[in-house]
Amino acid sequence: MTSRVWYMVCICGLASYLSGCGRSGYGPMQGAYYKDPHVDLRGLGNVAFLELANTTGYPEVARQVTEVSYAALQKRQQFGIKVVLSDDPTWRTLDVRSDLLPQPQACAAIRKALDCNGLLTGVVTEYRPFPHLMIGLRMRLLDLRDGRVVWAMEQIWDASDRHTASRIKDYIQGQTRASKGSMAEQLASISTLEFLRFVAYEISRTL
């Protein structure tokens, strides 16, 4: 599927979402993701999560985001999930890329080879390391049984943005209630890994 078609899928999905579907979703991410209101994601059973593609100059970040997102999605327990890394021999035999939606005729082969009903893919579109932490992601979840996109997300998180910083603060408070030091100190010293865990947490809340 071409990038143009992919963007049309997202635009149509977001329009449906904003018109009244899924109002009970995760507030801070509203407008940045689409979730099919007619699909119970728990019905997917098992989902294969392909290691994210990467268009940045930081080759290690895609695997880091994949790993923390996997952990966050496991905690949500919406469906069974397994990671398929880019060096997995099974992946190499399939006609699938993490930055592109597979062709409809490939869905059956992917489903059989990876033993799953859902395929989670995406790409790291932007990244800046500490001290100016920023990351852009585009992800989507495909139901391999019928080839439909049932969830999609595109967002940029910038730690210097006031609204993002406020959400990071809330996240840290929830994760480290017993930690020592002031909140200002914790925010000033937030690690790259902790920032990525925050991003993964927000993604997981939309599913």
CSV table of C-alpha atoms in Angstrom, one decimal:
chain,number,residue,atom,x,y,z
A,1,MET,CA,0.0,0.0,0.0
A,2,THR,CA,1.4,3.4,-0.9
A,3,SER,CA,2.1,6.2,1.6
A,4,ARG,CA,-0.7,8.2,0.0
A,5,VAL,CA,-3.2,5.4,0.7
A,6,TRP,CA,-1.9,5.1,4.2
A,7,TYR,CA,-2.5,8.7,4.9
A,8,MET,CA,-6.0,8.5,3.4
A,9,VAL,CA,-6.7,5.6,5.9
A,10,CYS,CA,-5.5,7.8,8.7
A,11,ILE,CA,-7.4,10.8,7.6
A,12,CYS,CA,-10.7,8.9,7.2
A,13,GLY,CA,-10.1,7.1,10.5
A,14,LEU,CA,-9.4,10.3,12.4
A,15,ALA,CA,-12.4,12.0,10.9
A,16,SER,CA,-14.6,9.1,12.1
A,17,TYR,CA,-13.1,9.3,15.5
A,18,LEU,CA,-13.5,13.1,15.8
A,19,SER,CA,-17.1,12.9,14.6
A,20,GLY,CA,-18.1,11.1,17.7
A,21,CYS,CA,-16.7,7.5,17.7
A,22,GLY,CA,-14.6,6.4,20.6
A,23,ARG,CA,-15.0,9.5,22.8
A,24,SER,CA,-14.0,7.5,25.8
A,25,GLY,CA,-10.4,7.1,24.5
A,26,TYR,CA,-7.2,8.5,26.0
A,27,GLY,CA,-7.7,12.2,26.2
A,28,PRO,CA,-4.1,13.5,25.8
A,29,MET,CA,-3.8,11.7,22.5
A,30,GLN,CA,-7.1,12.6,21.0
A,31,GLY,CA,-6.7,13.7,17.4
A,32,ALA,CA,-3.5,11.7,17.1
A,33,TYR,CA,-4.9,8.2,16.8
A,34,TYR,CA,-7.8,6.2,15.4
A,35,LYS,CA,-9.3,3.1,16.9
A,36,ASP,CA,-12.1,1.3,15.1
A,37,PRO,CA,-15.1,1.6,17.4
A,38,HIS,CA,-16.7,-1.5,15.9
A,39,VAL,CA,-13.8,-3.8,16.7
A,40,ASP,CA,-12.9,-5.4,20.1
A,41,LEU,CA,-9.2,-5.6,19.9
A,42,ARG,CA,-9.2,-8.4,22.5
A,43,GLY,CA,-10.8,-10.5,19.8
A,44,LEU,CA,-7.5,-10.5,17.9
A,45,GLY,CA,-6.0,-13.0,20.3
A,46,ASN,CA,-2.4,-12.9,19.3
A,47,VAL,CA,-0.6,-9.9,17.7
A,48,ALA,CA,2.9,-9.9,16.1
A,49,PHE,CA,4.8,-6.7,16.7
A,50,LEU,CA,7.4,-6.1,14.0
A,51,GLU,CA,10.4,-4.2,15.1
A,52,LEU,CA,9.8,-0.6,14.1
A,53,ALA,CA,11.5,0.9,11.0
A,54,ASN,CA,13.7,3.9,11.4
A,55,THR,CA,14.2,7.0,9.3
A,56,THR,CA,16.4,8.8,11.8
A,57,GLY,CA,20.2,9.0,12.1
A,58,TYR,CA,20.0,7.0,15.4
A,59,PRO,CA,20.0,3.3,14.5
A,60,GLU,CA,19.5,2.0,18.0
A,61,VAL,CA,16.3,4.0,18.8
A,62,ALA,CA,13.9,1.8,16.8
A,63,ARG,CA,14.7,-1.4,18.8
A,64,GLN,CA,14.6,0.6,22.1
A,65,VAL,CA,11.1,2.0,21.3
A,66,THR,CA,10.0,-1.5,20.2
A,67,GLU,CA,11.1,-3.1,23.5
A,68,VAL,CA,9.5,-0.5,25.8
A,69,SER,CA,6.3,-0.5,23.7
A,70,TYR,CA,6.2,-4.2,23.9
A,71,ALA,CA,6.5,-4.0,27.7
A,72,ALA,CA,3.8,-1.4,28.0
A,73,LEU,CA,1.4,-3.3,25.8
A,74,GLN,CA,1.9,-6.5,27.8
A,75,LYS,CA,0.8,-4.6,30.9
A,76,ARG,CA,-2.4,-3.5,29.1
A,77,GLN,CA,-3.3,-7.1,28.5
A,78,GLN,CA,-5.6,-6.3,25.5
A,79,PHE,CA,-4.2,-9.2,23.5
A,80,GLY,CA,-1.3,-11.6,23.4
A,81,ILE,CA,1.7,-9.9,21.8
A,82,LYS,CA,5.1,-11.1,20.6
A,83,VAL,CA,8.0,-9.1,19.1
A,84,VAL,CA,9.5,-10.1,15.8
A,85,LEU,CA,12.9,-8.5,15.5
A,86,SER,CA,14.4,-7.4,12.1
A,87,ASP,CA,17.0,-10.2,12.2
A,88,ASP,CA,14.4,-12.9,12.7
A,89,PRO,CA,14.7,-15.5,9.9
A,90,THR,CA,10.9,-15.9,9.7
A,91,TRP,CA,10.5,-12.2,8.9
A,92,ARG,CA,13.0,-12.4,6.1
A,93,THR,CA,10.9,-15.0,4.3
A,94,LEU,CA,7.8,-12.7,4.3
A,95,ASP,CA,6.8,-10.0,1.9
A,96,VAL,CA,6.3,-7.4,4.7
A,97,ARG,CA,8.0,-4.2,5.9
A,98,SER,CA,7.4,-2.4,9.1
A,99,ASP,CA,7.1,1.0,7.4
A,100,LEU,CA,4.5,-0.1,4.9
A,101,LEU,CA,1.1,-1.9,5.0
A,102,PRO,CA,1.3,-5.4,3.4
A,103,GLN,CA,-0.6,-6.1,0.3
A,104,PRO,CA,-4.0,-7.9,1.0
A,105,GLN,CA,-2.8,-11.1,-0.7
A,106,ALA,CA,0.2,-11.3,1.7
A,107,CYS,CA,-1.9,-11.2,4.9
A,108,ALA,CA,-2.8,-14.9,4.9
A,109,ALA,CA,0.9,-15.9,4.6
A,110,ILE,CA,1.9,-13.5,7.4
A,111,ARG,CA,-0.9,-14.7,9.6
A,112,LYS,CA,0.2,-18.3,9.1
A,113,ALA,CA,4.0,-17.8,9.4
A,114,LEU,CA,3.7,-15.6,12.6
A,115,ASP,CA,0.8,-17.5,14.1
A,116,CYS,CA,-1.2,-14.3,14.8
A,117,ASN,CA,-4.4,-12.5,13.8
A,118,GLY,CA,-3.0,-9.0,14.2
A,119,LEU,CA,0.1,-7.2,12.9
A,120,LEU,CA,1.5,-4.2,14.7
A,121,THR,CA,4.0,-2.1,12.6
A,122,GLY,CA,5.4,1.4,12.4
A,123,VAL,CA,8.3,3.7,12.0
A,124,VAL,CA,10.3,6.1,14.0
A,125,THR,CA,10.0,9.3,12.0
A,126,GLU,CA,12.0,11.7,14.1
A,127,TYR,CA,14.4,11.6,17.1
A,128,ARG,CA,16.5,13.9,19.1
A,129,PRO,CA,18.5,12.6,22.1
A,130,PHE,CA,19.1,14.2,25.5
A,131,PRO,CA,19.1,17.1,26.4
A,132,HIS,CA,16.4,18.0,23.9
A,133,LEU,CA,14.4,14.7,24.0
A,134,MET,CA,12.0,14.4,21.1
A,135,ILE,CA,10.5,11.5,19.1
A,136,GLY,CA,8.1,11.1,16.3
A,137,LEU,CA,6.3,7.8,15.7
A,138,ARG,CA,3.8,6.4,13.2
A,139,MET,CA,2.2,3.1,14.0
A,140,ARG,CA,-0.8,0.9,12.9
A,141,LEU,CA,-2.5,-2.3,13.9
A,142,LEU,CA,-3.8,-4.5,11.1
A,143,ASP,CA,-6.4,-7.3,11.4
A,144,LEU,CA,-4.8,-10.0,9.2
A,145,ARG,CA,-8.1,-11.8,8.9
A,146,ASP,CA,-9.6,-9.2,6.7
A,147,GLY,CA,-6.8,-6.7,6.0
A,148,ARG,CA,-8.3,-3.8,7.8
A,149,VAL,CA,-6.5,-1.2,9.8
A,150,VAL,CA,-8.2,-1.3,13.2
A,151,TRP,CA,-5.9,1.2,15.0
A,152,ALA,CA,-3.5,3.9,13.8
A,153,MET,CA,-1.4,6.6,15.5
A,154,GLU,CA,0.9,9.4,14.5
A,155,GLN,CA,2.4,11.7,17.0
A,156,ILE,CA,5.5,13.7,18.0
A,157,TRP,CA,6.5,14.0,21.7
A,158,ASP,CA,8.8,16.9,22.6
A,159,ALA,CA,9.9,17.0,26.2
A,160,SER,CA,10.3,20.8,26.0
A,161,ASP,CA,6.7,21.3,25.1
A,162,ARG,CA,4.7,22.5,28.1
A,163,HIS,CA,1.8,20.1,27.7
A,164,THR,CA,4.1,17.1,27.1
A,165,ALA,CA,6.2,18.1,30.1
A,166,SER,CA,3.0,18.2,32.3
A,167,ARG,CA,2.1,14.7,31.2
A,168,ILE,CA,5.6,13.4,31.8
A,169,LYS,CA,5.3,14.9,35.3
A,170,ASP,CA,2.1,13.0,35.9
A,171,TYR,CA,3.6,9.9,34.6
A,172,ILE,CA,6.7,10.1,36.8
A,173,GLN,CA,4.5,10.8,39.9
A,174,GLY,CA,2.6,7.7,39.2
A,175,GLN,CA,5.7,5.6,38.6
A,176,THR,CA,8.0,6.9,41.4
A,177,ARG,CA,5.8,8.1,44.3
A,178,ALA,CA,8.4,6.9,46.8
A,179,SER,CA,11.5,8.3,45.1
A,180,LYS,CA,13.6,10.9,46.7
A,181,GLY,CA,14.2,14.4,45.3
A,182,SER,CA,11.9,17.1,44.1
A,183,MET,CA,9.7,16.8,41.0
A,184,ALA,CA,11.9,19.5,39.3
A,185,GLU,CA,15.0,17.4,39.9
A,186,GLN,CA,13.3,14.3,38.5
A,187,LEU,CA,12.2,16.1,35.4
A,188,ALA,CA,15.6,17.7,34.9
A,189,SER,CA,17.3,14.3,35.1
A,190,ILE,CA,14.8,12.2,33.1
A,191,SER,CA,16.7,9.7,31.1
A,192,THR,CA,16.2,8.8,27.5
A,193,LEU,CA,14.9,5.4,28.5
A,194,GLU,CA,12.4,6.9,30.9
A,195,PHE,CA,11.2,9.3,28.3
A,196,LEU,CA,10.7,6.4,25.8
A,197,ARG,CA,8.8,4.5,28.5
A,198,PHE,CA,6.5,7.5,28.9
A,199,VAL,CA,5.9,7.5,25.2
A,200,ALA,CA,5.2,3.8,25.2
A,201,TYR,CA,2.7,4.3,28.1
A,202,GLU,CA,0.8,6.9,26.2
A,203,ILE,CA,0.7,4.6,23.1
A,204,SER,CA,-0.6,1.7,25.2
A,205,ARG,CA,-3.4,3.8,26.6
A,206,THR,CA,-4.9,4.4,23.2
A,207,LEU,CA,-5.4,0.7,22.6
